[in-house]
XYZ file of C-alpha atoms in Angstrom:
591
model
C 450.985 135.957 144.419
C 447.993 133.635 144.357
C 446.803 132.832 140.861
C 443.070 132.594 140.207
C 441.769 129.490 138.478
C 438.333 128.771 137.087
C 436.682 125.371 136.667
C 436.460 123.659 133.293
C 434.611 120.527 132.247
C 435.807 116.934 132.162
C 436.822 115.156 128.970
C 434.291 112.692 127.594
C 435.234 109.605 125.649
C 434.404 110.216 122.001
C 434.401 114.021 122.332
C 437.434 115.899 120.955
C 438.919 112.454 120.259
C 439.426 111.726 123.955
C 439.941 107.959 124.258
C 440.112 107.470 127.999
C 443.111 106.928 130.240
C 445.231 103.961 129.107
C 448.674 103.985 130.773
C 450.801 101.076 129.581
C 448.913 100.643 126.339
C 451.152 100.085 123.330
C 450.000 99.366 119.798
C 451.285 99.264 116.240
C 449.301 100.913 113.459
C 450.048 99.328 110.112
C 451.118 100.978 106.886
C 448.180 101.768 104.625
C 445.573 101.880 107.381
C 443.472 104.993 107.987
C 443.022 105.418 111.746
C 440.437 108.173 111.267
C 439.314 107.466 107.718
C 441.579 110.229 106.435
C 445.253 110.181 105.447
C 446.679 106.638 105.332
C 449.829 105.636 107.182
C 452.996 105.624 105.093
C 454.752 103.203 107.435
C 454.104 101.142 110.547
C 453.909 103.379 113.636
C 454.397 102.281 117.246
C 452.355 104.265 119.777
C 452.976 104.296 123.534
C 449.873 105.808 125.121
C 449.776 107.790 128.382
C 453.447 107.456 129.230
C 453.932 108.896 132.732
C 456.624 111.537 133.244
C 457.154 113.079 136.683
C 458.297 116.717 136.812
C 460.311 118.426 139.533
C 457.427 119.058 141.970
C 456.115 115.505 141.701
C 453.269 116.195 139.284
C 452.629 113.402 136.801
C 452.255 114.445 133.170
C 451.117 112.071 130.449
C 452.388 111.900 126.900
C 451.803 109.823 123.785
C 454.942 108.744 121.927
C 454.805 107.925 118.207
C 457.820 106.103 116.759
C 458.708 104.143 113.642
C 457.793 100.513 114.347
C 460.673 99.168 112.276
C 463.622 100.587 114.245
C 466.725 98.471 113.732
C 468.955 97.265 116.577
C 470.547 100.167 118.420
C 469.019 102.832 116.160
C 468.341 106.079 118.023
C 465.804 108.745 117.157
C 465.471 112.478 117.670
C 462.148 113.597 119.132
C 459.926 116.577 118.363
C 457.578 117.658 121.157
C 454.064 119.044 120.640
C 453.111 120.881 123.849
C 449.798 122.515 124.731
C 446.766 122.220 126.998
C 444.460 121.284 124.116
C 444.517 117.531 124.707
C 447.141 115.270 123.204
C 444.677 113.428 120.983
C 442.726 116.544 119.969
C 443.796 116.771 116.349
C 443.550 119.203 113.479
C 441.279 116.656 111.821
C 438.852 117.046 114.726
C 439.224 120.810 115.176
C 439.278 122.326 111.697
C 435.649 121.494 110.797
C 434.552 124.343 113.100
C 436.534 126.795 110.928
C 435.493 128.467 107.691
C 436.229 126.047 104.817
C 438.201 123.811 107.230
C 440.953 126.419 106.711
C 441.288 124.849 103.237
C 442.941 121.787 104.794
C 441.400 118.662 103.212
C 440.921 115.543 105.320
C 443.375 113.646 103.129
C 446.134 116.008 104.328
C 445.712 114.820 107.940
C 445.914 111.441 109.635
C 444.159 112.446 112.869
C 447.212 111.322 114.865
C 448.612 114.853 114.893
C 448.090 116.977 117.990
C 446.219 120.100 116.858
C 448.768 122.627 115.554
C 451.541 120.035 115.802
C 453.434 117.753 113.452
C 451.738 114.664 112.029
C 453.393 111.355 112.989
C 452.309 109.927 109.634
C 454.686 112.400 107.971
C 457.511 112.460 110.496
C 457.863 108.877 111.737
C 458.879 107.588 108.268
C 461.557 110.303 108.293
C 463.116 108.785 111.401
C 461.604 110.987 114.118
C 459.626 110.342 117.266
C 456.689 112.678 117.833
C 455.755 113.295 121.467
C 452.301 114.750 122.163
C 451.925 116.094 125.694
C 449.010 116.746 127.995
C 450.513 119.679 129.886
C 449.911 120.134 133.621
C 446.224 119.830 134.502
C 445.156 118.787 131.006
C 443.297 115.511 130.575
C 444.710 113.129 133.173
C 447.879 115.081 133.959
C 448.058 116.267 137.578
C 447.367 119.799 138.757
C 445.599 122.856 137.425
C 446.400 124.335 134.035
C 448.972 127.158 133.836
C 449.126 129.165 130.633
C 452.361 130.326 129.009
C 454.516 131.206 131.986
C 457.383 129.892 134.081
C 455.424 126.910 135.446
C 454.619 125.711 131.918
C 458.243 126.303 130.881
C 459.727 124.403 133.837
C 457.391 121.472 133.200
C 458.389 121.450 129.545
C 462.079 121.593 130.512
C 461.630 118.462 132.627
C 459.733 116.626 129.896
C 462.437 117.461 127.340
C 465.114 116.011 129.599
C 463.010 112.904 130.341
C 462.419 112.279 126.630
C 466.118 112.718 125.876
C 466.885 110.008 128.445
C 464.565 107.442 126.824
C 466.442 104.347 125.569
C 465.351 105.000 121.967
C 466.409 108.684 121.996
C 469.528 110.088 120.319
C 469.579 112.817 122.975
C 468.360 115.578 120.686
C 464.907 117.081 121.159
C 463.205 119.701 119.036
C 459.922 121.559 119.263
C 457.551 122.624 116.508
C 454.001 123.795 115.930
C 451.761 126.818 115.609
C 450.246 129.229 118.099
C 450.085 127.689 121.603
C 452.627 125.074 120.508
C 454.898 127.914 119.333
C 454.491 130.225 122.347
C 455.764 127.596 124.782
C 458.920 127.243 122.686
C 460.007 130.808 123.458
C 459.468 130.182 127.173
C 461.252 126.875 127.529
C 464.130 127.709 125.164
C 464.909 130.750 127.329
C 465.552 128.282 130.207
C 468.123 126.393 128.083
C 467.303 122.722 128.652
C 470.536 120.845 127.864
C 468.923 118.498 125.329
C 466.696 120.991 123.506
C 468.574 121.265 120.208
C 466.353 123.386 117.935
C 462.942 125.059 117.894
C 460.540 126.103 115.160
C 458.020 128.584 116.603
C 455.633 129.233 113.713
C 453.218 132.016 114.647
C 454.074 132.314 118.343
C 453.210 135.294 120.525
C 455.994 136.450 122.793
C 453.858 138.275 125.372
C 450.235 137.245 125.837
C 449.561 140.269 128.058
C 450.603 142.846 125.437
C 449.707 140.811 122.361
C 446.501 138.992 123.274
C 444.693 139.739 126.518
C 445.617 143.355 127.168
C 446.844 144.694 123.858
C 447.591 148.381 124.191
C 446.111 148.308 127.698
C 442.643 147.276 126.442
C 441.518 144.015 128.044
C 439.837 141.350 125.934
C 439.392 137.624 126.432
C 440.003 137.238 122.699
C 438.921 133.733 121.704
C 440.090 132.117 124.927
C 436.700 131.649 126.585
C 435.576 129.830 123.452
C 438.636 127.570 123.714
C 438.090 126.811 127.411
C 434.399 126.121 126.741
C 434.869 123.669 123.881
C 438.433 122.358 123.848
C 440.427 122.378 127.090
C 439.391 119.684 129.581
C 440.636 118.259 132.885
C 439.934 115.064 134.802
C 441.328 116.437 138.053
C 438.777 116.995 140.841
C 439.122 120.645 141.776
C 441.361 121.304 138.775
C 440.895 124.306 136.534
C 442.602 126.808 134.288
C 444.119 130.224 134.900
C 441.375 132.848 135.041
C 442.689 135.799 133.051
C 439.604 137.959 133.549
C 439.862 137.603 137.319
C 443.603 138.273 137.298
C 442.991 141.435 135.278
C 440.241 142.501 137.710
C 442.715 142.165 140.556
C 445.341 144.173 138.679
C 444.420 146.156 135.538
C 448.075 147.073 135.145
C 450.950 144.709 134.523
C 452.505 142.986 137.513
C 454.679 139.974 138.284
C 451.902 137.609 137.140
C 451.556 139.194 133.716
C 455.302 139.760 133.243
C 455.783 136.032 133.791
C 454.004 135.660 130.434
C 456.852 137.451 128.605
C 459.874 135.160 128.039
C 463.388 136.558 127.880
C 464.262 135.737 124.282
C 467.792 137.080 124.732
C 468.574 133.873 126.671
C 467.874 131.554 123.726
C 471.079 129.924 122.465
C 469.844 127.167 120.114
C 468.849 127.418 116.423
C 465.471 129.029 115.755
C 463.319 128.822 112.621
C 460.555 131.455 112.890
C 457.470 131.879 110.761
C 454.985 134.738 111.021
C 452.472 136.782 109.085
C 450.819 140.185 108.963
C 447.378 138.794 109.707
C 447.599 136.888 112.969
C 445.573 138.741 115.581
C 447.866 137.385 118.329
C 451.252 136.197 117.081
C 452.706 138.721 114.615
C 454.855 140.713 117.010
C 456.105 137.656 118.894
C 457.671 136.490 115.649
C 459.208 139.919 115.035
C 460.574 140.233 118.585
C 461.981 136.735 118.405
C 463.954 137.665 115.309
C 465.235 140.892 116.874
C 466.112 139.546 120.333
C 467.482 136.025 119.841
C 471.176 136.912 120.231
C 472.938 134.675 117.706
C 473.083 134.122 113.947
C 471.611 130.611 113.767
C 468.142 132.047 113.323
C 465.872 132.276 110.306
C 462.593 134.090 109.750
C 460.136 133.449 106.939
C 457.067 135.653 106.565
C 454.005 133.959 105.121
C 451.016 135.049 103.056
C 448.987 131.979 104.086
C 447.035 131.103 107.220
C 449.177 129.201 109.712
C 447.327 125.847 109.763
C 447.157 125.719 105.980
C 450.884 126.413 105.825
C 451.689 123.743 108.411
C 449.638 120.976 106.831
C 449.296 121.843 103.135
C 452.372 123.776 102.012
C 454.925 121.242 100.663
C 457.662 123.893 100.487
C 457.214 124.799 104.167
C 457.233 121.104 105.092
C 460.414 120.495 103.103
C 462.164 123.400 104.795
C 461.205 122.219 108.279
C 462.380 118.712 107.400
C 465.744 120.033 106.200
C 466.094 122.245 109.294
C 465.448 119.442 111.767
C 467.617 116.996 109.812
C 470.463 119.475 110.268
C 470.109 120.117 114.004
C 468.390 116.983 115.340
C 469.949 114.318 113.105
C 473.284 116.017 112.406
C 472.966 115.719 108.643
C 475.315 117.681 106.422
C 472.752 119.441 104.234
C 472.181 122.843 102.637
C 470.021 124.348 105.404
C 472.506 126.980 106.567
C 472.619 128.412 103.042
C 468.940 129.361 103.424
C 468.382 133.121 103.354
C 468.026 134.386 106.924
C 465.170 136.817 106.170
C 462.403 136.187 103.645
C 459.294 138.327 103.525
C 455.922 138.523 101.806
C 454.395 141.523 100.076
C 450.615 141.214 100.098
C 448.869 142.530 96.986
C 445.265 142.434 98.313
C 442.179 141.908 96.204
C 442.208 138.993 93.770
C 445.984 138.895 93.489
C 448.360 136.400 95.059
C 451.051 137.737 97.364
C 454.704 137.926 96.370
C 456.531 135.541 98.707
C 460.172 134.813 99.428
C 461.520 138.380 99.134
C 465.044 138.184 100.552
C 466.489 140.861 102.819
C 469.685 141.124 104.824
C 467.778 141.889 108.040
C 464.444 142.957 109.458
C 463.421 145.703 109.700
C 464.990 146.181 106.288
C 468.161 148.301 106.706
C 467.350 150.420 103.631
C 463.890 151.367 104.979
C 462.818 154.982 104.589
C 460.423 155.968 107.354
C 458.173 158.631 105.886
C 455.720 160.646 107.981
C 452.283 161.410 106.569
C 450.324 164.093 108.374
C 446.609 163.930 109.096
C 444.196 166.645 108.011
C 440.629 167.013 106.813
C 442.049 166.448 103.326
C 443.556 163.058 104.182
C 447.245 162.178 104.504
C 450.001 164.469 103.263
C 453.787 164.512 103.412
C 453.545 168.197 104.392
C 452.569 169.385 107.847
C 449.207 171.188 107.633
C 449.178 174.802 108.765
C 446.739 176.039 111.376
C 444.734 173.535 113.402
C 441.761 171.271 112.823
C 439.713 168.763 114.764
C 438.397 165.528 113.283
C 436.088 163.511 115.509
C 434.243 160.206 115.667
C 431.697 158.603 117.996
C 433.735 156.174 120.084
C 430.640 154.134 121.010
C 429.645 153.433 117.398
C 431.762 150.826 115.617
C 430.698 152.262 112.268
C 431.932 155.761 113.143
C 435.453 155.990 111.692
C 437.873 158.833 111.025
C 439.468 158.107 107.668
C 442.682 159.583 106.218
C 443.853 158.520 102.751
C 446.991 158.889 100.647
C 447.120 158.017 96.930
C 450.423 156.672 95.602
C 451.869 158.512 92.600
C 454.221 155.598 91.877
C 454.536 151.923 92.671
C 455.649 151.508 96.285
C 456.453 148.709 98.698
C 455.798 149.070 102.429
C 457.423 146.401 104.594
C 458.153 146.814 108.279
C 456.791 148.556 111.358
C 454.374 151.479 110.926
C 453.601 153.849 113.790
C 450.837 156.364 114.461
C 451.488 159.470 116.558
C 448.152 161.028 117.426
C 447.132 164.050 119.466
C 443.709 163.248 120.882
C 441.157 164.269 123.474
C 437.871 163.021 124.912
C 435.502 165.868 125.932
C 433.323 163.722 128.188
C 435.502 160.909 129.568
C 438.755 160.312 131.461
C 440.137 157.652 129.106
C 440.123 156.506 125.475
C 440.531 153.127 123.797
C 441.961 154.021 120.397
C 442.150 151.598 117.472
C 443.960 152.273 114.208
C 444.163 150.177 111.056
C 445.934 150.574 107.722
C 443.607 149.617 104.858
C 444.468 149.288 101.177
C 442.206 150.798 98.484
C 442.185 150.069 94.769
C 442.394 152.716 92.048
C 438.669 153.341 92.427
C 439.095 153.912 96.182
C 437.391 150.636 97.080
C 438.611 149.008 100.288
C 440.394 145.704 99.677
C 441.051 142.539 101.678
C 443.767 139.893 101.448
C 442.794 136.237 101.050
C 444.801 134.143 103.520
C 444.808 131.053 101.297
C 445.852 130.421 97.711
C 442.914 131.025 95.401
C 443.413 127.480 94.128
C 442.627 126.096 97.605
C 439.321 127.849 98.337
C 435.915 126.462 97.304
C 435.820 126.492 93.504
C 432.466 128.262 93.462
C 434.288 131.479 94.449
C 436.296 133.153 91.686
C 436.859 136.418 93.547
C 436.940 137.722 97.115
C 433.796 139.629 96.206
C 432.001 136.295 95.702
C 432.527 135.206 99.329
C 429.245 135.683 101.256
C 429.354 137.608 104.508
C 428.555 134.490 106.563
C 431.773 132.875 105.266
C 434.012 135.869 105.930
C 436.248 135.520 108.987
C 439.641 136.610 110.253
C 440.927 133.119 109.395
C 440.376 133.627 105.684
C 440.421 137.398 105.156
C 442.802 140.103 106.332
C 441.727 143.753 106.528
C 445.064 145.379 107.379
C 447.609 145.897 110.165
C 446.238 147.206 113.460
C 447.473 149.236 116.431
C 445.746 149.640 119.805
C 446.304 151.939 122.773
C 444.352 152.948 125.884
C 445.198 156.555 126.641
C 445.800 155.927 130.349
C 448.485 153.377 129.335
C 450.258 155.748 126.923
C 453.592 155.867 128.799
C 456.358 154.015 126.981
C 459.973 153.085 127.625
C 462.343 153.745 124.681
C 465.054 151.626 126.302
C 462.817 148.528 126.217
C 461.328 149.177 122.785
C 462.409 146.630 120.154
C 462.497 149.466 117.588
C 461.841 153.202 117.504
C 458.771 152.415 115.422
C 457.304 150.065 118.019
C 457.087 151.650 121.495
C 457.217 149.371 124.533
C 454.424 150.238 126.950
C 455.200 148.976 130.491
C 451.503 149.166 131.452
C 452.670 149.595 135.038
C 450.557 152.664 135.803
C 447.320 154.312 134.736
C 447.410 157.989 133.844
C 443.819 159.060 133.440
C 443.193 162.097 131.292
C 441.208 165.202 132.135
C 438.128 165.483 129.909
C 439.099 167.749 127.019
C 442.845 167.405 127.669
C 444.946 166.802 124.538
C 447.339 163.874 124.977
C 449.995 162.516 122.661
C 449.607 158.814 121.837
C 452.395 156.816 120.204
C 450.782 153.677 118.793
C 452.876 150.876 117.374
C 451.068 149.260 114.459
C 451.778 145.583 113.899
C 454.093 144.639 111.069
C 452.930 145.111 107.491
C 454.099 144.027 104.046
C 451.992 145.484 101.236
C 452.619 146.578 97.643
C 450.819 149.576 96.126
C 450.551 150.329 92.424
C 450.378 153.838 91.044
C 446.881 155.172 91.732
C 446.183 152.807 94.646
C 445.775 154.235 98.134
C 446.404 153.580 101.793
C 443.918 154.681 104.437
C 444.600 155.213 108.116
C 441.329 154.561 109.919
C 440.828 155.530 113.561
C 437.890 154.413 115.679
C 436.726 153.297 119.109
C 436.336 149.598 118.243
C 438.715 146.851 117.216
C 438.522 146.661 113.407
C 437.837 143.019 112.644
C 435.425 140.542 111.151
C 433.405 139.151 114.071
C 433.025 135.481 113.304
C 432.618 133.530 116.540
C 430.225 133.570 119.461
C 431.725 135.195 122.531
C 431.451 133.310 125.819
C 432.943 136.167 127.842
C 430.939 138.425 130.126
C 430.671 142.056 128.963
C 433.410 144.395 130.112
C 432.484 146.873 132.889
C 431.294 150.318 131.868
C 434.375 152.123 133.205
C 436.566 150.243 130.712
C 434.434 151.212 127.725
C 434.665 154.247 125.500
C 432.220 157.091 126.021
C 431.183 159.822 123.671
C 433.233 161.725 121.151
C 436.931 161.229 120.469
C 438.743 164.138 118.879
C 441.867 163.945 116.725
C 443.811 167.207 116.746
C 445.818 167.984 113.614
C 447.942 170.911 112.486
C 451.288 172.555 113.155
C 450.962 172.482 116.960
C 449.500 168.983 117.076
C 451.177 167.163 114.148
C 449.194 163.927 114.203
C 450.829 161.573 111.714
C 451.456 158.027 110.624
C 455.003 156.912 109.825
C 455.190 154.300 107.065
C 458.107 151.962 106.184
C 459.094 152.259 102.498
C 461.597 149.717 101.172
C 463.272 149.545 97.758
C 461.405 147.629 95.072
């Protein structure tokens, strides 16, 4: 199958911290200096710039290697690889200023040497690690065009891991760490089992960018990727480009070998895995959950977070200490306490002006003691009893403000942690398809909708004492979470129980389109992404159903509008009652 690529712009010296092409350049940065007028170096660091590594098809990839400058004699180091197409010198220090509040990461927390979403050499070199920042295929001065999260990327990464392990300074053990793109690649390459890959730490890493980012529930969206290719990803290769997801979807609106190549086989991963995830990632939540469920051994740990991923990576000393202990165990062979760490730790979000409860220990996830309780939809809201008779509740699918709302008030304190699912009987009187979006929102005792702050209150601008103080222009999905979401296009409603990671989360093959007859009632089983929320007596949960993705729109889209035949049209009807028992199933765990 021929893959479509689209052109992207060249890097410019001084933009995104690109510093030109300098193979053979080696330098030592001295302790106490501030390379980017930010965090000072804690030790001398040796940097080898644009080291050439040749992968199996002859393509040349270029990496920067950061090592302690004071290595003694025959001392050998483990390496941690930061892999993405964002540019190996494009750092968090250079990226975060485009985000609301810099994601609460102060400049003094970053040196500017860190690859964006990767580990900072200023922190890790003094600990006795080499940090390797890679320009993946097609990026910067590396050969080729840019593949995204598939077998080509994984094979390239495999070859780089083995080349790094063979370096004269290497102890033969290589790890991988980082958020988002730097986490996704870890699932892919670890499933290929490179001999010298010893441990991975995928923190917030999608496991299927077709089902979890670009075509979630069968509804295509470029997400934020056109913004990224416009501003961040660059190539110096004449004729080079990047995979064109919109064109590949146009060629095949159902899944095929191209899209399935974006879903790694996590059952093949044999090395230790330290996973981090959260309820509020719009891309990565279910990759973290699937990784926990499918990695087939017991040297795996999952920690759910209440904080935004970049803040956690760069500003959470407890998270940093844990990662340090983990890598010391598996990359340096130290006899430490890591394996006594609880395998499953979760967060219960409180919403409103209350900090989350973190570090809740469970024996497994989903929690074995979970009670899955169905709540049935009716004009009166949500009820544990099936309504008699039949009713129709409708909304205008073309109006983002038109929402069908169903609410349940808790009579006692309750904790919901796990995988919710909506089962809806729906019809569209005037169209042959429906894009259906559901969200679970928390309400306070006065029925006011609440949001969760994705940072500690102590980290946000001091002028704000409450979420209510945050002006609309500073509200974004990076700092505020509305609730867990599920998405399904009716023509993609078929699911395969045998491939589902859990009964509560149906696997949709997306290998066929089954258009509906206008007015036909169809049953939709919609997996809602993982949630962890506490409710006090008198607080409520609302299931909201609409024709638009429920989010805070905070960035300019660079994508072309979707064609009319993909869009919703007219009224959507939700059928409730004894013959059409539309319901949401919620995961209750013991307090």
